[in-house]
Amino acid sequence: MATPLRAVLAGCGGMSKGWIEASQLIPDFELVGFVDIQEAAAQKRAAEYGGSTAVGTDLISVLKQTKPDIVFDCSIPEAHFNITMTALEHGCHVLGEKPLADSMEHARKMVVGAQAAGKLYAVMQNRRYDPNIRRLKHLLDGGSLGQLTTLNCDFYIGAHFGGFREQMKHVLLLDMAIHTFDAARFISGADPVSVYCKEWNPAGSWYDQDASAVAIFEMSSGLVYTYRGSWVAEGLRTTWESDWRVIGQQGTARWDGGENIQAQVIAESGGFLSTYSDLDIPSDPNTDKIDGHKGLIRNFVECVRDGNTPDTICTDNIKSLAMVFGAIKSAETGKPVKIGV
């Protein structure tokens, strides 16, 4: 029988409900504490979870009381640094909501802190646990398209959030593009080298700040990745996972962000245009890494238990965060920006 693992959940807003539901499905695992700056929010989540749990507004106090193995950080980005560093200092592994941090300076300190503590710190990039992106990744890893040269994606949704997002600076890049940039790294297996980005706010926008962006990334191995996106795009919207085209030396794949994946490879060349054959798109045989939030949380707990490394470990995920802040810096300066972690 596995040794039971214990966790404290910090940040009890709307996003945390999915984490609780996932936790209830994991064998030999329990949430033993709930923390939020609004104690009523922590009390509400504790009641939904059930059982005897500690509740409070002070993370250190709850950690001392419960002595957990893991902290789940579902707080706002500005709180990730303090919550993660506190959890690590108290001997806890951490799984946190995206983005990893609110700045690259904080992100680097958090990575160093996790390494010094000898604990896992990973980030909730749930798009990696979508079964369709796993199908596409499995296809590309098989090498049918040859060496990848170009990766393009479009994200167009007319999102009327109301509230704080409509006043945010860099709302598209900060709030959403981390998912898409991380997906680009996952799909291609390439890392960022540099970026040129243009932000603007279209006429008729209901956002106070720039809500549209185009970015061109130079990636490792010579791959070029282009991103086009907008929160101010009414009609013919893409999926939340974007619309993708992947070009290799031997063929091309397209993914609409849903269940539709198509791919063609060269069947015969030598004329003005080659002829092509369609590829079958099998499922990824690794069925453990699907199911969105639930699958990622389950895998993280398993890694804590067996000593393996999560896909979204901080030492890797910081590269996706660097794409966001690199794009923002380029948009602010109007110049290409080298990307480093």
Short mmCIF file of C-alpha atoms in Angstrom, two decimals:
data_model
loop_
_atom_site.label_atom_id
_atom_site.label_comp_id
_atom_site.label_asym_id
_atom_site.label_seq_id
_atom_site.Cartn_x
_atom_site.Cartn_y
_atom_site.Cartn_z
CA MET A 1 0.00 0.00 0.00
CA ALA A 2 1.34 3.44 -0.95
CA THR A 3 2.24 5.88 1.78
CA PRO A 4 -0.51 8.52 1.98
CA LEU A 5 0.55 11.97 0.79
CA ARG A 6 -0.81 15.20 2.25
CA ALA A 7 -1.27 18.60 0.61
CA VAL A 8 -2.28 22.15 1.47
CA LEU A 9 -4.14 24.24 -1.10
CA ALA A 10 -3.19 27.95 -1.12
CA GLY A 11 -5.54 30.27 -3.00
CA CYS A 12 -9.19 29.26 -2.84
CA GLY A 13 -10.71 31.23 -5.72
CA GLY A 14 -12.69 29.86 -8.64
CA MET A 15 -9.78 27.97 -10.21
CA SER A 16 -9.17 25.93 -7.07
CA LYS A 17 -12.40 23.97 -7.38
CA GLY A 18 -10.99 21.89 -10.23
CA TRP A 19 -7.91 21.10 -8.14
CA ILE A 20 -10.12 19.83 -5.32
CA GLU A 21 -12.11 17.63 -7.70
CA ALA A 22 -8.88 16.17 -9.08
CA SER A 23 -7.50 15.56 -5.58
CA GLN A 24 -10.55 13.57 -4.59
CA LEU A 25 -9.79 11.05 -7.37
CA ILE A 26 -6.19 10.30 -6.32
CA PRO A 27 -5.69 7.21 -4.12
CA ASP A 28 -3.77 7.59 -0.85
CA PHE A 29 -3.83 11.38 -1.09
CA GLU A 30 -5.62 14.02 0.92
CA LEU A 31 -5.92 17.77 1.24
CA VAL A 32 -5.25 18.66 4.86
CA GLY A 33 -5.36 22.45 4.73
CA PHE A 34 -6.87 25.42 2.88
CA VAL A 35 -5.37 28.93 2.84
CA ASP A 36 -6.70 32.18 1.39
CA ILE A 37 -6.43 35.87 2.25
CA GLN A 38 -10.23 35.72 2.53
CA GLU A 39 -10.89 33.14 5.23
CA ALA A 40 -14.48 32.67 4.02
CA ALA A 41 -13.13 31.43 0.67
CA ALA A 42 -10.90 28.90 2.45
CA GLN A 43 -13.80 27.79 4.63
CA LYS A 44 -15.98 27.29 1.56
CA ARG A 45 -13.44 25.07 -0.20
CA ALA A 46 -12.78 23.08 2.98
CA ALA A 47 -16.49 22.43 3.34
CA GLU A 48 -16.73 21.30 -0.29
CA TYR A 49 -13.82 18.92 0.22
CA GLY A 50 -15.17 17.52 3.48
CA GLY A 51 -13.41 15.87 6.39
CA SER A 52 -11.24 17.47 9.04
CA THR A 53 -8.93 20.12 7.55
CA ALA A 54 -7.04 23.17 8.76
CA VAL A 55 -8.23 26.54 7.48
CA GLY A 56 -6.53 29.92 7.71
CA THR A 57 -5.23 33.10 6.11
CA ASP A 58 -1.56 32.51 7.00
CA LEU A 59 0.28 29.84 5.00
CA ILE A 60 3.12 29.38 7.49
CA SER A 61 0.69 28.72 10.31
CA VAL A 62 -1.23 26.10 8.33
CA LEU A 63 2.01 24.44 7.18
CA LYS A 64 3.25 24.15 10.75
CA GLN A 65 -0.09 22.74 11.83
CA THR A 66 -0.48 20.16 9.04
CA LYS A 67 3.12 19.31 7.96
CA PRO A 68 2.13 18.47 4.35
CA ASP A 69 4.23 16.88 1.61
CA ILE A 70 2.87 19.18 -1.14
CA VAL A 71 1.52 22.69 -1.57
CA PHE A 72 -0.89 23.45 -4.42
CA ASP A 73 -0.59 27.13 -5.34
CA CYS A 74 -3.79 28.40 -6.95
CA SER A 75 -3.16 32.04 -6.10
CA ILE A 76 -2.79 35.06 -8.40
CA PRO A 77 0.55 35.40 -10.27
CA GLU A 78 1.81 38.14 -7.96
CA ALA A 79 1.59 35.74 -5.01
CA HIS A 80 3.35 32.77 -6.61
CA PHE A 81 6.82 33.82 -5.49
CA ASN A 82 6.06 34.15 -1.78
CA ILE A 83 3.86 31.04 -1.63
CA THR A 84 6.35 28.86 -3.51
CA MET A 85 9.40 30.03 -1.57
CA THR A 86 7.55 29.59 1.75
CA ALA A 87 6.43 26.09 0.80
CA LEU A 88 9.95 25.08 -0.28
CA GLU A 89 11.44 26.46 2.94
CA HIS A 90 9.02 24.22 4.86
CA GLY A 91 10.08 21.10 2.94
CA CYS A 92 7.16 20.88 0.53
CA HIS A 93 6.96 20.04 -3.14
CA VAL A 94 4.94 22.62 -5.11
CA LEU A 95 2.56 22.49 -8.05
CA GLY A 96 1.42 25.98 -9.01
CA GLU A 97 -0.96 27.63 -11.41
CA LYS A 98 0.43 29.28 -14.52
CA PRO A 99 2.36 31.45 -15.06
CA LEU A 100 5.38 30.27 -13.09
CA ALA A 101 6.01 33.80 -11.80
CA ASP A 102 5.17 37.46 -12.31
CA SER A 103 8.72 38.27 -13.47
CA MET A 104 11.80 36.48 -14.76
CA GLU A 105 13.74 37.65 -11.69
CA HIS A 106 11.27 35.90 -9.39
CA ALA A 107 11.15 32.86 -11.68
CA ARG A 108 14.92 32.36 -11.53
CA LYS A 109 14.93 32.63 -7.73
CA MET A 110 12.10 30.07 -7.51
CA VAL A 111 13.97 27.60 -9.72
CA VAL A 112 17.11 27.99 -7.62
CA GLY A 113 15.03 27.64 -4.45
CA ALA A 114 13.49 24.37 -5.61
CA GLN A 115 16.88 22.97 -6.59
CA ALA A 116 18.45 23.99 -3.27
CA ALA A 117 15.57 22.41 -1.35
CA GLY A 118 15.71 19.21 -3.39
CA LYS A 119 11.97 19.47 -4.05
CA LEU A 120 9.81 19.34 -7.16
CA TYR A 121 8.32 22.60 -8.37
CA ALA A 122 6.11 22.28 -11.45
CA VAL A 123 3.54 24.45 -13.21
CA MET A 124 -0.04 23.80 -14.31
CA GLN A 125 0.26 23.76 -18.11
CA ASN A 126 -2.84 21.67 -18.61
CA ARG A 127 -2.83 22.03 -22.42
CA ARG A 128 0.00 19.48 -22.51
CA TYR A 129 -2.50 16.95 -21.16
CA ASP A 130 -5.01 17.42 -23.97
CA PRO A 131 -5.43 14.13 -25.88
CA ASN A 132 -5.42 15.91 -29.26
CA ILE A 133 -2.16 17.78 -28.75
CA ARG A 134 -0.73 14.43 -27.60
CA ARG A 135 -1.86 12.90 -30.92
CA LEU A 136 -0.13 15.66 -32.85
CA LYS A 137 3.02 15.37 -30.76
CA HIS A 138 3.08 11.59 -31.27
CA LEU A 139 2.81 12.09 -35.05
CA LEU A 140 5.63 14.64 -35.14
CA ASP A 141 7.89 12.56 -32.92
CA GLY A 142 7.54 9.72 -35.43
CA GLY A 143 9.52 11.78 -37.95
CA SER A 144 7.13 11.45 -40.89
CA LEU A 145 7.35 15.16 -41.71
CA GLY A 146 11.14 15.20 -41.55
CA GLN A 147 12.99 18.04 -39.83
CA LEU A 148 10.56 20.76 -38.77
CA THR A 149 11.19 24.17 -40.33
CA THR A 150 8.11 26.29 -39.59
CA LEU A 151 5.41 26.42 -36.92
CA ASN A 152 2.44 28.80 -37.19
CA CYS A 153 -0.56 29.33 -34.95
CA ASP A 154 -3.60 31.60 -34.80
CA PHE A 155 -5.62 32.48 -31.70
CA TYR A 156 -8.70 34.61 -32.35
CA ILE A 157 -11.50 34.92 -29.80
CA GLY A 158 -13.75 37.88 -29.00
CA ALA A 159 -13.63 37.47 -25.22
CA HIS A 160 -15.80 39.79 -23.11
CA PHE A 161 -14.44 39.01 -19.65
CA GLY A 162 -15.42 42.17 -17.86
CA GLY A 163 -13.51 42.99 -14.67
CA PHE A 164 -9.76 43.30 -14.23
CA ARG A 165 -8.69 41.75 -17.55
CA GLU A 166 -10.16 44.63 -19.51
CA GLN A 167 -7.75 47.01 -17.73
CA MET A 168 -4.64 44.75 -17.83
CA LYS A 169 -1.50 45.73 -19.69
CA HIS A 170 -0.35 43.07 -22.17
CA VAL A 171 -3.58 41.18 -21.45
CA LEU A 172 -3.24 38.69 -24.31
CA LEU A 173 0.46 37.95 -23.82
CA LEU A 174 0.35 37.79 -20.02
CA ASP A 175 -2.98 36.08 -19.47
CA MET A 176 -3.26 33.64 -22.37
CA ALA A 177 -0.18 33.36 -24.56
CA ILE A 178 1.77 31.38 -21.94
CA HIS A 179 -0.49 28.42 -22.84
CA THR A 180 0.14 28.81 -26.56
CA PHE A 181 3.87 29.44 -26.28
CA ASP A 182 4.28 26.40 -24.04
CA ALA A 183 2.26 24.35 -26.53
CA ALA A 184 4.61 25.50 -29.31
CA ARG A 185 7.62 24.27 -27.35
CA PHE A 186 5.85 20.99 -26.60
CA ILE A 187 4.77 20.40 -30.21
CA SER A 188 8.11 21.26 -31.78
CA GLY A 189 10.57 20.13 -29.12
CA ALA A 190 12.39 23.44 -29.73
CA ASP A 191 13.32 26.25 -27.35
CA PRO A 192 13.23 30.03 -27.87
CA VAL A 193 16.23 31.99 -29.11
CA SER A 194 14.80 35.43 -29.97
CA VAL A 195 11.50 37.23 -30.64
CA TYR A 196 10.09 40.25 -32.43
CA CYS A 197 6.59 41.21 -31.29
CA LYS A 198 4.03 43.88 -32.23
CA GLU A 199 1.10 44.64 -29.89
CA TRP A 200 -1.86 46.89 -30.64
CA ASN A 201 -5.44 47.60 -29.60
CA PRO A 202 -7.83 47.30 -32.56
CA ALA A 203 -10.43 49.97 -33.28
CA GLY A 204 -13.62 49.20 -31.38
CA SER A 205 -11.77 47.26 -28.68
CA TRP A 206 -13.47 46.96 -25.29
CA TYR A 207 -10.04 46.61 -23.65
CA ASP A 208 -8.13 49.59 -22.24
CA GLN A 209 -4.73 48.19 -23.27
CA ASP A 210 -3.31 46.32 -26.26
CA ALA A 211 -5.32 43.12 -26.77
CA SER A 212 -3.84 41.87 -30.05
CA ALA A 213 -0.33 40.70 -30.90
CA VAL A 214 1.82 39.19 -33.63
CA ALA A 215 5.13 37.57 -32.68
CA ILE A 216 7.92 35.91 -34.65
CA PHE A 217 10.15 33.59 -32.63
CA GLU A 218 13.46 32.16 -33.74
CA MET A 219 13.67 28.74 -32.12
CA SER A 220 16.50 26.27 -31.69
CA SER A 221 17.47 24.10 -34.70
CA GLY A 222 16.54 26.99 -37.01
CA LEU A 223 12.76 26.58 -36.57
CA VAL A 224 10.68 29.75 -36.99
CA TYR A 225 7.47 29.99 -34.94
CA THR A 226 4.86 32.66 -35.65
CA TYR A 227 2.01 33.62 -33.32
CA ARG A 228 -1.00 35.71 -34.27
CA GLY A 229 -3.63 36.40 -31.65
CA SER A 230 -6.39 38.69 -30.44
CA TRP A 231 -9.02 38.94 -27.71
CA VAL A 232 -10.87 41.37 -30.02
CA ALA A 233 -11.91 39.08 -32.87
CA GLU A 234 -15.66 38.63 -33.34
CA GLY A 235 -16.81 35.73 -35.51
CA LEU A 236 -15.12 32.58 -36.85
CA ARG A 237 -13.26 32.12 -33.59
CA THR A 238 -10.53 29.57 -33.18
CA THR A 239 -10.53 27.04 -30.38
CA TRP A 240 -8.89 27.99 -27.08
CA GLU A 241 -6.00 25.75 -28.14
CA SER A 242 -5.41 27.81 -31.35
CA ASP A 243 -5.23 26.71 -34.98
CA TRP A 244 -1.85 25.23 -35.97
CA ARG A 245 0.22 24.46 -39.07
CA VAL A 246 3.46 22.47 -38.74
CA ILE A 247 5.77 22.33 -41.77
CA GLY A 248 8.61 19.85 -42.15
CA GLN A 249 10.98 19.06 -44.99
CA GLN A 250 8.83 16.08 -46.04
CA GLY A 251 5.29 17.32 -45.37
CA THR A 252 2.81 19.36 -43.36
CA ALA A 253 0.36 18.81 -40.51
CA ARG A 254 -2.61 20.96 -39.54
CA TRP A 255 -4.48 20.91 -36.23
CA ASP A 256 -7.58 22.98 -35.55
CA GLY A 257 -7.09 22.79 -31.77
CA GLY A 258 -9.92 20.25 -31.52
CA GLU A 259 -10.18 16.71 -32.83
CA ASN A 260 -9.30 17.49 -36.46
CA ILE A 261 -5.67 16.71 -37.31
CA GLN A 262 -4.57 16.29 -40.94
CA ALA A 263 -1.15 15.51 -42.39
CA GLN A 264 0.33 14.99 -45.82
CA VAL A 265 3.80 13.88 -46.87
CA ILE A 266 5.56 13.78 -50.22
CA ALA A 267 4.60 10.72 -52.25
CA GLU A 268 6.45 11.70 -55.44
CA SER A 269 8.63 14.71 -56.24
CA GLY A 270 10.48 16.03 -59.26
CA GLY A 271 7.76 18.01 -61.03
CA PHE A 272 6.63 21.60 -60.51
CA LEU A 273 4.42 20.37 -57.64
CA SER A 274 4.96 17.19 -55.67
CA THR A 275 2.18 14.69 -55.13
CA TYR A 276 1.19 13.81 -51.58
CA SER A 277 -0.24 11.03 -49.52
CA ASP A 278 -2.44 11.47 -46.45
CA LEU A 279 -1.24 10.11 -43.14
CA ASP A 280 -3.32 8.29 -40.57
CA ILE A 281 -3.23 10.08 -37.21
CA PRO A 282 -3.12 7.47 -34.44
CA SER A 283 -3.72 8.19 -30.78
CA ASP A 284 -0.81 8.63 -28.42
CA PRO A 285 -0.34 5.24 -26.75
CA ASN A 286 0.65 6.96 -23.50
CA THR A 287 -2.84 7.37 -22.07
CA ASP A 288 -1.58 8.36 -18.61
CA LYS A 289 -0.86 11.92 -19.69
CA ILE A 290 -4.26 13.16 -20.79
CA ASP A 291 -7.31 14.52 -18.96
CA GLY A 292 -6.25 18.15 -18.56
CA HIS A 293 -5.97 19.47 -15.00
CA LYS A 294 -6.83 16.10 -13.49
CA GLY A 295 -4.18 14.24 -15.47
CA LEU A 296 -1.43 16.73 -14.69
CA ILE A 297 -2.22 16.85 -10.97
CA ARG A 298 -2.35 13.06 -10.82
CA ASN A 299 1.00 12.78 -12.61
CA PHE A 300 2.63 15.34 -10.31
CA VAL A 301 1.54 13.41 -7.21
CA GLU A 302 2.88 10.20 -8.79
CA CYS A 303 6.23 11.93 -9.43
CA VAL A 304 6.44 13.03 -5.81
CA ARG A 305 5.77 9.44 -4.81
CA ASP A 306 8.17 7.68 -7.19
CA GLY A 307 10.89 10.29 -7.70
CA ASN A 308 10.29 10.93 -11.41
CA THR A 309 10.31 14.39 -13.01
CA PRO A 310 7.05 16.05 -14.14
CA ASP A 311 6.76 17.28 -17.74
CA THR A 312 6.14 20.82 -16.51
CA ILE A 313 9.02 21.02 -14.04
CA CYS A 314 10.12 24.61 -13.35
CA THR A 315 13.54 24.18 -14.96
CA ASP A 316 11.78 23.53 -18.27
CA ASN A 317 8.70 25.73 -17.88
CA ILE A 318 10.78 28.85 -17.26
CA LYS A 319 11.64 28.72 -20.97
CA SER A 320 7.96 29.19 -21.85
CA LEU A 321 7.71 32.07 -19.39
CA ALA A 322 10.78 33.65 -21.00
CA MET A 323 8.90 33.68 -24.32
CA VAL A 324 6.13 35.76 -22.72
CA PHE A 325 8.41 38.33 -21.14
CA GLY A 326 10.62 38.41 -24.24
CA ALA A 327 7.58 39.18 -26.40
CA ILE A 328 6.46 41.91 -23.99
CA LYS A 329 9.90 43.53 -23.98
CA SER A 330 10.01 43.46 -27.77
CA ALA A 331 6.54 45.01 -28.01
CA GLU A 332 7.54 47.76 -25.57
CA THR A 333 10.83 48.57 -27.29
CA GLY A 334 9.87 47.88 -30.89
CA LYS A 335 13.03 45.80 -31.31
CA PRO A 336 13.93 42.10 -31.53
CA VAL A 337 14.85 40.60 -28.17
CA LYS A 338 17.21 37.74 -27.36
CA ILE A 339 15.60 35.20 -25.02
CA GLY A 340 17.50 33.65 -22.13
CA VAL A 341 16.60 32.07 -18.82
#
